[in-house]
Short mmCIF file of C-alpha atoms (C1' of nucleotides) in Angstrom, two decimals:
data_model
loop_
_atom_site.label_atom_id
_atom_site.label_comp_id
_atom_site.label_asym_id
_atom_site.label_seq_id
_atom_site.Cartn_x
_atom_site.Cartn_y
_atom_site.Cartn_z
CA UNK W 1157 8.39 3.93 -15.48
CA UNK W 1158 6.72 0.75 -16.27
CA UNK W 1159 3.13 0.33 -16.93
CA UNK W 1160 0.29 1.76 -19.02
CA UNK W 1161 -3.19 2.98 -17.75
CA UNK W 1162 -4.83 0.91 -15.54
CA UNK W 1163 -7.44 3.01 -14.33
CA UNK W 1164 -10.46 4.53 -15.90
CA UNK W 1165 -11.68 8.01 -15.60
CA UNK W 1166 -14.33 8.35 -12.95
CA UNK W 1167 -17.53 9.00 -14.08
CA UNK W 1168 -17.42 12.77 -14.77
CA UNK W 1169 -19.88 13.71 -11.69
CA UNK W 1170 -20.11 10.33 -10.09
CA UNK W 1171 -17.22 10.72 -7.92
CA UNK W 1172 -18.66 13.13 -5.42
CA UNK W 1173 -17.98 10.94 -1.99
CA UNK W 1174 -20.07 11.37 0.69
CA UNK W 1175 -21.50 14.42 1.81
CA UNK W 1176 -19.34 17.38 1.11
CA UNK W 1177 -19.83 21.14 1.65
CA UNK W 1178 -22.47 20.42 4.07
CA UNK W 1179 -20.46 22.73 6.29
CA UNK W 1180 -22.53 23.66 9.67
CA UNK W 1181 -22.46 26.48 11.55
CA UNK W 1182 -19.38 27.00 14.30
CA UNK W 1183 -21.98 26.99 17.33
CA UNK W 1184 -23.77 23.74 16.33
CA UNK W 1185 -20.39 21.85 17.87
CA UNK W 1186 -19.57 22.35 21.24
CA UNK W 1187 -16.03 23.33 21.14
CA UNK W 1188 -14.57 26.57 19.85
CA UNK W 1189 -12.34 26.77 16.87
CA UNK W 1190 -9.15 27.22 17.65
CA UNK W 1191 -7.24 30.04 15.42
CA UNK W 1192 -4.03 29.31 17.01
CA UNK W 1193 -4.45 25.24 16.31
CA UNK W 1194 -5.51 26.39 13.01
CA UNK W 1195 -2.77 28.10 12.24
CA UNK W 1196 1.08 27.29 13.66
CA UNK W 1197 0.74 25.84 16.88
CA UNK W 1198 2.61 22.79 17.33
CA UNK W 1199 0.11 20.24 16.64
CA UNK W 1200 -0.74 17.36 19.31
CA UNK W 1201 0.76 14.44 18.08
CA UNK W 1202 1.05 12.28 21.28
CA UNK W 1203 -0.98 9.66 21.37
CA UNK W 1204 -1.03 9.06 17.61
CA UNK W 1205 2.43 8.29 18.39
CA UNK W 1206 1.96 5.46 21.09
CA UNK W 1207 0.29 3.66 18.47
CA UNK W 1208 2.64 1.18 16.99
CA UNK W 1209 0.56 0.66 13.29
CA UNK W 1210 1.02 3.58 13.17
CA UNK W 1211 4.59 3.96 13.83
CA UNK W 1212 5.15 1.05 10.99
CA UNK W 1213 2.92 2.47 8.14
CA UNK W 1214 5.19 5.67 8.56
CA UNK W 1215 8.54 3.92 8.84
CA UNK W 1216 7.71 2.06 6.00
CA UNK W 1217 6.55 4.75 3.38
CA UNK W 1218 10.07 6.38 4.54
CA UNK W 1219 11.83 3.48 3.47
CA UNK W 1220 9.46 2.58 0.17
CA UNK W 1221 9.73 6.13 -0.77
CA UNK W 1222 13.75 6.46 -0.65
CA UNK W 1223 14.29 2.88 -2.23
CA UNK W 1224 13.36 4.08 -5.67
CA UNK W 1225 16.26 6.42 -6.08
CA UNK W 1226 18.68 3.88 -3.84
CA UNK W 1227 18.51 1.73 -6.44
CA UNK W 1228 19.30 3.98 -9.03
CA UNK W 1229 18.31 3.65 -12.84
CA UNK W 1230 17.33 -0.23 -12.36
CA UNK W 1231 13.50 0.37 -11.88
CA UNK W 1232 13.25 -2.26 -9.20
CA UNK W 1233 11.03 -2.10 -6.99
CA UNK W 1234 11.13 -3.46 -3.26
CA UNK W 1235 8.88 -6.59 -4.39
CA UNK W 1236 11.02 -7.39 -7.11
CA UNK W 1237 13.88 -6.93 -4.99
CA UNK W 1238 12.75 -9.53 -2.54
CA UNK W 1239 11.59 -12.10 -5.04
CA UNK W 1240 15.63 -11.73 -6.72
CA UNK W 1241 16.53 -12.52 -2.91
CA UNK W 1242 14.21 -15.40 -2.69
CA UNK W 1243 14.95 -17.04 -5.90
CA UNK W 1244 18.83 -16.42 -6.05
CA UNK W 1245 18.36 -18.77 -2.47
CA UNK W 1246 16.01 -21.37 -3.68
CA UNK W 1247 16.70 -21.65 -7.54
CA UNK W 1248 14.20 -23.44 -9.19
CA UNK W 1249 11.24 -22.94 -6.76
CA UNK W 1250 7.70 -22.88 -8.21
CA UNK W 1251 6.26 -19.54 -8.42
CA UNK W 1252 3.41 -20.88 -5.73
CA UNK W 1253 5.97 -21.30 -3.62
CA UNK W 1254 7.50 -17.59 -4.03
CA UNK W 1255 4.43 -15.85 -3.72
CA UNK W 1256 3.84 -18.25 -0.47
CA UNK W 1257 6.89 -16.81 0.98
CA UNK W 1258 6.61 -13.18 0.21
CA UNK W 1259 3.11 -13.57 1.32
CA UNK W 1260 1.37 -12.27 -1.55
CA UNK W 1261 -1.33 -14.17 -3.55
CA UNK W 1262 -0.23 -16.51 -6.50
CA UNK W 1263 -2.16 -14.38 -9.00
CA UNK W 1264 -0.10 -11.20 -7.78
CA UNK W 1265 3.25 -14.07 -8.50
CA UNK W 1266 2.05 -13.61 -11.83
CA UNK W 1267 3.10 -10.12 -12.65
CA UNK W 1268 5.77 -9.92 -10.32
CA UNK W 1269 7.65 -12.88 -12.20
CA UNK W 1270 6.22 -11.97 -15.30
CA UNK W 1271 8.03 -8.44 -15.12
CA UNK W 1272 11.64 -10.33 -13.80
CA UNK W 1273 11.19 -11.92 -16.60
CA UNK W 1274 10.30 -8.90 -19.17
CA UNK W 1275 13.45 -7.05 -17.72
CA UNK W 1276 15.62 -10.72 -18.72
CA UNK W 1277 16.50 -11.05 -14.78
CA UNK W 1278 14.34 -14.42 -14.56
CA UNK W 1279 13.29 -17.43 -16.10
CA UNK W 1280 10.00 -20.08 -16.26
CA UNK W 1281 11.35 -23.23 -16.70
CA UNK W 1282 9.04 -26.59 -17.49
CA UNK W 1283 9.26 -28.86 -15.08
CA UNK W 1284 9.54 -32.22 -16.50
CA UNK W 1285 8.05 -34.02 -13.59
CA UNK W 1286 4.65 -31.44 -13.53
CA UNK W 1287 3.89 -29.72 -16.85
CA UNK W 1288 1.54 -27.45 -14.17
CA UNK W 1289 4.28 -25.72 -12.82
CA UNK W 1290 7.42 -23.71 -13.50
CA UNK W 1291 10.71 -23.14 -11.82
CA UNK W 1292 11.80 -20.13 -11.36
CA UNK W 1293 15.55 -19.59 -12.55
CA UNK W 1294 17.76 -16.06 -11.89
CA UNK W 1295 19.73 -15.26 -15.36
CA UNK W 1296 23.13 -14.14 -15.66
CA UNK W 1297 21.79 -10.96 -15.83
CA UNK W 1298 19.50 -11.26 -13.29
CA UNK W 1299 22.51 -12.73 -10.63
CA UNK W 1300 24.61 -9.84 -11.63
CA UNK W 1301 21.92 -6.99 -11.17
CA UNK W 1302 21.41 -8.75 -7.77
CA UNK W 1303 24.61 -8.36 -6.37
CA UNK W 1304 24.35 -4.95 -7.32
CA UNK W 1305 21.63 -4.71 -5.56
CA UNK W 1306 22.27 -6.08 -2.30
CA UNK W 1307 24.93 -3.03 -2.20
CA UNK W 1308 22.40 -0.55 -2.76
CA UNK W 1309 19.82 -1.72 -0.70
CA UNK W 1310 22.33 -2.61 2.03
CA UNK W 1311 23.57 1.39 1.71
CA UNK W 1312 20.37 2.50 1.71
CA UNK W 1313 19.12 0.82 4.51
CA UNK W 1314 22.54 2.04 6.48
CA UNK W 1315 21.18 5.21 5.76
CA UNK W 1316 17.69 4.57 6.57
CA UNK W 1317 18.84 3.45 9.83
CA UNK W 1318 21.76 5.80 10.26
CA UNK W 1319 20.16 6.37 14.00
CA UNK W 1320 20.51 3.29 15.24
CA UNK W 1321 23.98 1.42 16.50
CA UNK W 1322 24.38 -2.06 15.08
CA UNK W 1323 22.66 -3.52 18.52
CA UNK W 1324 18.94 -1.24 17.72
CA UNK W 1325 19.58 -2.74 14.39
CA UNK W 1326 19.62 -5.90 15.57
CA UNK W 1327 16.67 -5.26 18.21
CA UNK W 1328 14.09 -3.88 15.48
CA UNK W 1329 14.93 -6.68 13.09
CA UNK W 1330 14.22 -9.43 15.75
CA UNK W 1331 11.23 -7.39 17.02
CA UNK W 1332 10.03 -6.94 13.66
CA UNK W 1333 9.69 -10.27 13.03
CA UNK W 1334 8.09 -11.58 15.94
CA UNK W 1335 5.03 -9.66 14.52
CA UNK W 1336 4.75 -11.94 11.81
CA UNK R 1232 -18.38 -1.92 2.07
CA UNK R 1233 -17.48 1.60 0.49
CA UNK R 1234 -16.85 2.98 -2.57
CA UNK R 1235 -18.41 1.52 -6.41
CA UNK R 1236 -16.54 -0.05 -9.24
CA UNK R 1237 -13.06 2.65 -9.71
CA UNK R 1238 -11.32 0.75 -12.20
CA UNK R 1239 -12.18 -0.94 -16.11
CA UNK R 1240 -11.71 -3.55 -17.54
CA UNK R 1241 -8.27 -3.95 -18.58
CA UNK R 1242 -8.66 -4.47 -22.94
CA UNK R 1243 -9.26 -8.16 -23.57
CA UNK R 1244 -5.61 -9.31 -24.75
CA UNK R 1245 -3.65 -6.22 -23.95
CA UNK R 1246 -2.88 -7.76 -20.68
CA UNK R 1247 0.13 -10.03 -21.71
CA UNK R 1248 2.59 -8.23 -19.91
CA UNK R 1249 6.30 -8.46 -20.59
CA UNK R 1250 7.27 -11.64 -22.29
CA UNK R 1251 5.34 -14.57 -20.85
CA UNK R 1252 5.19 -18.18 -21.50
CA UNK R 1253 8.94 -17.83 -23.62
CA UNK R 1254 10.22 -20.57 -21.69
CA UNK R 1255 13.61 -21.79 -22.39
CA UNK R 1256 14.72 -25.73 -22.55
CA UNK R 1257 16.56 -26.41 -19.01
CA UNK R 1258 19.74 -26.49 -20.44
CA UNK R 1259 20.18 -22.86 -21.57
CA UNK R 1260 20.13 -22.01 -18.11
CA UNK R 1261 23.49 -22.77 -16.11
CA UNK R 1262 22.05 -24.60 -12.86
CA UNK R 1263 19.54 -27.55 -12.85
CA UNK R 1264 16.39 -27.90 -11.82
CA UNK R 1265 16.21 -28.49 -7.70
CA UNK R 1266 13.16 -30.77 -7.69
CA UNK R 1267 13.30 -30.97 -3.90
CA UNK R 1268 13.68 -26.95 -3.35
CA UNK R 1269 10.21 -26.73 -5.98
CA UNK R 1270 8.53 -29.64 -3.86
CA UNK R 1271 8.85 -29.16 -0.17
CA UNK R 1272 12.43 -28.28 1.10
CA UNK R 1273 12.23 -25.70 3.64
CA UNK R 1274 13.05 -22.57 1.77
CA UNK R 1275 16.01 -20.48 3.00
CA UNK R 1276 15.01 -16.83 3.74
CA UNK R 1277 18.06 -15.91 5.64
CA UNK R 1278 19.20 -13.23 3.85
CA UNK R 1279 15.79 -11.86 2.82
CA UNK R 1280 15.62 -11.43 6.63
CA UNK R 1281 18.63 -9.59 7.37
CA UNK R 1282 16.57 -6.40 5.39
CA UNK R 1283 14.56 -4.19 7.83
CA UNK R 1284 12.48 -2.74 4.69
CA UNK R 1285 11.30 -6.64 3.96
CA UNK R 1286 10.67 -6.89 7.93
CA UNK R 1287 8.71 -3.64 7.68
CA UNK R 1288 6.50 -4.45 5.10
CA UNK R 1289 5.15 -7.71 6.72
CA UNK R 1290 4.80 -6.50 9.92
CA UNK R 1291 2.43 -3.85 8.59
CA UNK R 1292 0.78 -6.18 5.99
CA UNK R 1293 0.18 -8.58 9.11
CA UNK R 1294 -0.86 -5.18 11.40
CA UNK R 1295 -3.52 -4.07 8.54
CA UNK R 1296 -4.31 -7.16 7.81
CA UNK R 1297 -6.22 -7.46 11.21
CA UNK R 1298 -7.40 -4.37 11.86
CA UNK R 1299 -10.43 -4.41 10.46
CA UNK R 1300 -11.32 -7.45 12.33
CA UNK R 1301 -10.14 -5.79 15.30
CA UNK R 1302 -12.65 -2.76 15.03
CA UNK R 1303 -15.09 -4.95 14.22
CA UNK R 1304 -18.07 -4.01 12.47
CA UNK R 1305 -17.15 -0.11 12.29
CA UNK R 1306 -15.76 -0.29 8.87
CA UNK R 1307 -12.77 1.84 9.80
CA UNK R 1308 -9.57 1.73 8.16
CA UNK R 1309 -5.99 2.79 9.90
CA UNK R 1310 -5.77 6.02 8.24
CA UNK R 1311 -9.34 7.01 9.60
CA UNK R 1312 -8.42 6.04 13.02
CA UNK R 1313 -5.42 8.25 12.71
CA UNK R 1314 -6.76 11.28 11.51
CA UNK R 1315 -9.58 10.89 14.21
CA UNK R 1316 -6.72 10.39 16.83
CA UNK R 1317 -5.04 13.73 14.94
CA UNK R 1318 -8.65 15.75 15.42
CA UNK R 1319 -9.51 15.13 18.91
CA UNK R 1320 -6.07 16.27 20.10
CA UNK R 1321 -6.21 19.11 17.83
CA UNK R 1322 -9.80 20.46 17.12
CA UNK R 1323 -10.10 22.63 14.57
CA UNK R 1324 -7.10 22.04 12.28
CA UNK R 1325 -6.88 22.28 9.10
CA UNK R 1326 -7.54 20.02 6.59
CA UNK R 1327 -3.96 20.76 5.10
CA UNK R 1328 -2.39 20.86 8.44
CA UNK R 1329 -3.93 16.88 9.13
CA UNK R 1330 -2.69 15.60 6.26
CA UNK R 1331 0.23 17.30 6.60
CA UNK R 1332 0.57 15.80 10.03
CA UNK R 1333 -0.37 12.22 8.89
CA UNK R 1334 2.02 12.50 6.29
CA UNK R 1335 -0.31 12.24 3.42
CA UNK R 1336 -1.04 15.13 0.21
CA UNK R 1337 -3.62 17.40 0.65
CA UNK R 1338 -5.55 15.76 -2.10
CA UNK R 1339 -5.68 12.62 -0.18
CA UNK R 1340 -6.74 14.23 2.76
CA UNK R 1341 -10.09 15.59 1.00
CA UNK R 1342 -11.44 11.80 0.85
CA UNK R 1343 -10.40 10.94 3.92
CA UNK R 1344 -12.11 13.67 5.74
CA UNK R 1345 -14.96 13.22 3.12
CA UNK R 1346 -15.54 9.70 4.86
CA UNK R 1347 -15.07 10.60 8.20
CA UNK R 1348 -17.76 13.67 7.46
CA UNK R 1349 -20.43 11.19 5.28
CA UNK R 1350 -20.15 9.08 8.39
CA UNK R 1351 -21.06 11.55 10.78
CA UNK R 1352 -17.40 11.32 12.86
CA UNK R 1353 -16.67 14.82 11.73
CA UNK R 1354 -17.67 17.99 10.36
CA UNK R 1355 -16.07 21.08 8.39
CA UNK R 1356 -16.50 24.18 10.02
CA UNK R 1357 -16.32 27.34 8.12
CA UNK R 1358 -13.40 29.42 9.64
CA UNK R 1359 -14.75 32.97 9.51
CA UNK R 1360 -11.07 34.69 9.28
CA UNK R 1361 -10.40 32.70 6.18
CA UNK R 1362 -12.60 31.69 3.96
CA UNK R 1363 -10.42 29.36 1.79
CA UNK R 1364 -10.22 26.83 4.77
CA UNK R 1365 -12.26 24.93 7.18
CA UNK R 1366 -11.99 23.99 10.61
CA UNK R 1367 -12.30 20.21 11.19
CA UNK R 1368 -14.09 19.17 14.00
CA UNK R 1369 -14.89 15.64 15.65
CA UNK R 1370 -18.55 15.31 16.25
CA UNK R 1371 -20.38 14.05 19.19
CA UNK R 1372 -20.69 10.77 17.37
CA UNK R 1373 -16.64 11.04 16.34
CA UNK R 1374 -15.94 11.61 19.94
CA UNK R 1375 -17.36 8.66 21.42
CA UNK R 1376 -16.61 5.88 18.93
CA UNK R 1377 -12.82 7.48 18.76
CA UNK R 1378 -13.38 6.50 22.45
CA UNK R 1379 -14.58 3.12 21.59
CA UNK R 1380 -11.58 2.61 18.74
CA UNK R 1381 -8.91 3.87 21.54
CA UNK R 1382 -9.78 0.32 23.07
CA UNK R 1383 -10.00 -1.64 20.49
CA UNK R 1384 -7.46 -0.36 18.82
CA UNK R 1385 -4.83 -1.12 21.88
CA UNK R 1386 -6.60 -4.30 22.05
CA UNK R 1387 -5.31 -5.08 18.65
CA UNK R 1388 -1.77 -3.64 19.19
CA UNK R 1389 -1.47 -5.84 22.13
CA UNK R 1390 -2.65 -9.13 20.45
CA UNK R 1391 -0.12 -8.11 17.51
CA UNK R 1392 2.06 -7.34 19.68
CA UNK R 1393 1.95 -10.44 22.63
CA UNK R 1394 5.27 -11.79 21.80
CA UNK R 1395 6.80 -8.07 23.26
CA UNK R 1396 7.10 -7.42 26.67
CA UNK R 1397 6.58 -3.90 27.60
CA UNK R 1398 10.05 -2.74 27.53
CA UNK R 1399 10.61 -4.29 23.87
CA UNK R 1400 7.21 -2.90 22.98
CA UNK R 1401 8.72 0.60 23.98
CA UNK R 1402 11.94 0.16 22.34
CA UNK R 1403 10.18 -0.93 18.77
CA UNK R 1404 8.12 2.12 19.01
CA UNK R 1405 11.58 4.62 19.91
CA UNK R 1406 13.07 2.51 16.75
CA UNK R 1407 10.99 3.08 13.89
CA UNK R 1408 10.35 6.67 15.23
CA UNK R 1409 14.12 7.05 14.11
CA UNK R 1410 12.96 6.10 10.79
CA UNK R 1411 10.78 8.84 10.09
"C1'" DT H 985 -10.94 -33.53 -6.56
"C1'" DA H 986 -6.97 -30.59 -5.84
"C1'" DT H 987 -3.27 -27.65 -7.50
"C1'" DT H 988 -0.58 -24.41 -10.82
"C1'" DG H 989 -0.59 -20.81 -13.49
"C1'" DT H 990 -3.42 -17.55 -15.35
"C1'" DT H 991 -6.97 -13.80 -16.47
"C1'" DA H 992 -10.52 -10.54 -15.48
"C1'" DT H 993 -11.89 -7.73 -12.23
"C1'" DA H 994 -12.38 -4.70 -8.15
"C1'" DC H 995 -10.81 -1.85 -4.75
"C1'" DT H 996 -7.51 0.80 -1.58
"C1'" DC H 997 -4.02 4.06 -1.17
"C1'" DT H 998 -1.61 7.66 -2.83
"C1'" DA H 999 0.45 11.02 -6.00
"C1'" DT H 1000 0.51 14.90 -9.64
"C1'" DA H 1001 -1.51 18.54 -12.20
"C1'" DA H 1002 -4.67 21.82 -12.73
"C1'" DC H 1003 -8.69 24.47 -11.32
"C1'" DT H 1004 -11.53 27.84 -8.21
"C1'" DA H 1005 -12.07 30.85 -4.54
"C1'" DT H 1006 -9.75 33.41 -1.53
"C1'" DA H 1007 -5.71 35.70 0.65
"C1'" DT C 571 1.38 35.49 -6.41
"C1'" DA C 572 0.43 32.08 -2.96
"C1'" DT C 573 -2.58 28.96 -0.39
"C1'" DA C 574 -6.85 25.83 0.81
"C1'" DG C 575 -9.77 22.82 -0.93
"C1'" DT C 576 -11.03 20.27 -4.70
"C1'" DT C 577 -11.30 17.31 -9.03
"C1'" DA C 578 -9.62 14.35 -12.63
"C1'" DT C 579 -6.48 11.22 -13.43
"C1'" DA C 580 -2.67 7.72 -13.19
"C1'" DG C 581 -0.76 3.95 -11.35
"C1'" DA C 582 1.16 0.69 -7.65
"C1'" DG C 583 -0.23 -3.03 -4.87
"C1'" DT C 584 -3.02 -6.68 -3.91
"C1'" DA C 585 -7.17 -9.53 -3.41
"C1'" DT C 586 -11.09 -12.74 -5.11
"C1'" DA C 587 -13.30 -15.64 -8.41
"C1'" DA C 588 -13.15 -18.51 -12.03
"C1'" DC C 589 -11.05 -21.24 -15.66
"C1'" DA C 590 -7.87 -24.60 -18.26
"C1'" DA C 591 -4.40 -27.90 -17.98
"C1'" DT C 592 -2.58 -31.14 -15.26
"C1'" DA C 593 -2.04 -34.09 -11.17
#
DNA sequence: TATTGTTATACTCTATAACTATA
DNA sequence: TATAGTTATAGAGTATAACAATA
């Protein structure tokens, strides 16, 4: 996939975190351990699971983690994805303005355009009327791949959400976005 | 905050990703520029929210977002209140067995309990029967501010979550449990 | 002065591969 | 051989600060 090296090596012996190994003794805690916990009890999930955050960050790795083969060969990722969305929409908005929508920062609008553009799916075009800015144009290419993808992405969500009926659907969507 | 410098310097020019700053004239490109849609037309998002993953995302960007504010000054992160909720309800699992549980690779769980250990919240007890693994335990410490977090915590989720009555509240958390 | 696009940088989260000690 | 914990490493995602060109 895309990218080279971004990250260094850590420091050969720098990278020891915190206090490790500094194991104690079993009767310097107050409860017992518990072989059967330890081993293949069910585990106590309960009230992690009245916790909503909780409920999302899970949900959402599910779905981030199956869109990558949903979509096939295209290497697109669910960013990308929603910036296609946004632009095809608004044609010619200002890359400002598409970062202000997905609600990322305009210096992470850099590299997601810049890579739309890199795959030939976007364009920067010079606005006449502010040599600052760009607008931000879908190809050919770029409005074809889309409707391809807006079948993928629609099937994969249908599977995603293969447990709900069309009304849960409906309900997590509008729920969902009353927490933003 | 945690945790020193992890990544370099990316090389001075290598950092031109894709094709930038190619811009084509106007005309090569079949539509025209919108200048109200770049300025300040409302921007149509309708179809970007029709899809639950995009919904997903920014509710849990929004969720993370304030959780740090919302356990104030105890510099802990989602994950770390999750594993601590995992611990209490299960002393003495397994390192493998709480990442496993939080959905997470072993090797991800070593830092996480590494934190949660350097800050006193937990400990690693040897497990006599088998000396590959430890037992991890909440401490006295990791007991009571889990107790403190358990408020603050549903604090937050309540804030985040004022625009849901109870019933909807329920029926978002049945939802994305579906998901996963 | 303010904004747009940009670059350098830092940091979190998470995964994979490989290693050591133990089973 | 297999598993638990660990380390080194890669890389996605995103933020902040600062700068140049332009408004």
């Amino acid at each position: 996939m895309p990218g080279g090296p971004r990250c260094r090596p850590r420091a050969r012996k720098e990278s020891k975190v915190g206090v490790r190994k500094k194991a104690v003794a079993a009767d310097s805690v107050s409860s017992v351990v518990n072989r059967e916990t330890a081993a293949s009890t069910p585990v106590d999930v309960q009230r992690l699971n009245r916790f909503v955050g909780y409920a999302l960050r899970r949900a959402q790795v599910a779905y981030f983690g199956d869109f990558a083969r949903a979509v096939g060969g295209t290497d697109i990722r669910p960013a990308e994805f929603a910036a296609l969305v946004v632009i095809s929409a608004n044609q010619g908005l200002t890359q400002s303005a598409i970062a202000l929508v997905l609600g990322i920062d305009r210096s992470a609008g850099v590299s997601l355009i810049d890579r739309l553009e890199s795959k030939g799916l976007a364009l920067r075009v010079p606005v006449p009327t502010d040599r600052r800015s760009y607008a931000i144009m879908l190809t050919a290419a770029g409005q074809e791949l889309l409707g391809q993808l807006m079948t993928s992405v629609t099937e994969h969500e249908d599977l995603m959400l293969k447990n709900l009926s069309k009304a849960e659907r409906d309900t997590l969507l509008e729920l969902l976005h009353k927490l933003y």
